[in-house]
Amino acid sequence: MTKKNIPFNQPEIDERIYPYLKQVIESGKLSGDGPMGKAAEKQIENLFSVRHALLTTSGTHALEIATLLLSLRPGDEVLLPSFTFVSTANAILRGGGTPVFCDINDRTFTIDLGEIERRLTPKTRAIIAVHYAGVSAEMNEIMELAERRNLVVIEDAAQGVNAKYRHQFLGKIGHCGAYSFHDTKNYISGEGGAFLTGDDVIARRAEIIREKGTNRANFLRGEVDKYTWIEPGSSYILSDLLAAVLKYQLDNLEPIQKRRKQIHDAYITRLKDLENRERLRLPIIPSYCESNYHIFYILLPDEAKRNQLMQSAKARGVNTTFHYVPLHSSPFATKVLGTSRLQLPVTDNVSGCLLRLPIYPRLKNEDVDYIVETLHELLA
Ligand SMILES: *Cc1c(COP(=O)(O)O)cnc(C)c1O
């Protein structure tokens, strides 16, 4: 094999976005909620059968809208998995609440149901369910539990755009949800996200928070004759220029997902023998989930073997990466949130053993061949 250098990720972007950008430039309107932004929102609502989609400046900001909507009081608690991106926890702090970290289950690496029960207190107000790698959390059970305890469920579907749980698109199953269109995600606008909800009342308040705390959206619809300050908010609206990039992606939803699935299936088929020989563990997609193939990971037997493989693969030009440093053992959480003695064994184990392989539409078949052969060679 001649040596290659395969990037870990490459955004799916080329000159096909120019006509979309041209349209915005010619409209002379670069701020948000213009024709392009509105068209992209409508398309998200139609594609994913969700009643309200509001484009935001990031997935992080969509989560912040969700936690600001909770009107948390000091001491109010929100449950989340420790195995997630830092934005999930930051959003809880931004909303004035206390993050309470839960362990994940060992199959899909999403929040563990037993852990939710264990960590509920009279102060618990909400659960943030994070869908990992494009595979759903156990939403029916989470929604049932939330209903019994009168809790709000927020879906962090940053990685779950165009993925399903029991035939429903992710992001619209909980009371509200968040998508991310960051460069590293399946569908991108560079930076960007969306807030989603099926509830008209929630949508109205989200509009206000997203528009600097004003009722400008009502004003633009002609429902009030001036707009004014209604509650604390921020500036969370995506520019129409970035909405144009997103619109191109939404118009290419299926080809992007199809190529990701091809790569995923090739990895599964061609790494199976290594799993049979217990060199690694392949990802599990439960029958009730339809993945969007956001992440492809393998699990190595231990952290030393994972780090060793990451290094030797890199030396051969295969760039891989780990996921995540568990939030409960991060410097901020241990110092400020006092989580240093919290035991989350599944989180720690997965975080130590997981290795992500390249998966993106422009990854060539010959690159997949090279990655598979490299892994066979290194794990022989
Ligand atoms: C990417 C990601 C986010 C943040 O999205 P941004 O658009 O980068 O702000 C939040 N949660 C999870 C689980 C993510 O993967």
Coordinates of C-alpha atoms in Angstrom, one line a residue, residues 5-9 267 296-298 300 305-323 354-360 371-372 374-375 378:
N5 CA -3.0 11.0 4.4
I6 CA -6.8 10.7 5.0
P7 CA -8.3 13.6 7.0
F8 CA -10.6 12.8 9.9
N9 CA -13.4 15.0 8.5
Y267 CA -16.9 -0.7 7.8
F296 CA -18.5 5.6 13.1
Y297 CA -16.6 4.3 16.1
I298 CA -14.9 1.2 17.2
L300 CA -10.9 -1.3 21.7
K305 CA -4.7 -0.3 23.1
R306 CA -6.9 2.6 21.9
N307 CA -4.2 5.2 22.2
Q308 CA -1.7 2.8 20.6
L309 CA -3.9 2.2 17.6
M310 CA -4.7 6.0 17.3
Q311 CA -1.0 6.7 17.1
S312 CA 0.0 3.9 14.7
A313 CA -2.9 4.7 12.4
K314 CA -1.9 8.3 12.3
A315 CA 1.7 7.3 11.4
R316 CA 0.1 5.5 8.4
G317 CA -1.9 8.5 7.4
V318 CA -5.3 7.5 8.9
N319 CA -6.5 10.2 11.2
T320 CA -8.9 9.1 13.9
T321 CA -10.1 10.7 17.1
F322 CA -11.4 9.9 20.6
H323 CA -14.8 11.0 22.2
L354 CA -13.7 4.6 21.8
L355 CA -12.0 5.5 18.5
R356 CA -13.8 7.4 15.7
L357 CA -13.0 6.6 12.1
P358 CA -13.3 9.0 9.1
I359 CA -16.9 9.0 7.7
Y360 CA -18.0 11.7 5.3
I371 CA -8.5 2.4 6.4
V372 CA -9.8 -1.1 6.7
T374 CA -4.6 -0.5 7.9
L375 CA -6.8 -1.6 10.9
L378 CA -2.4 -3.0 13.1

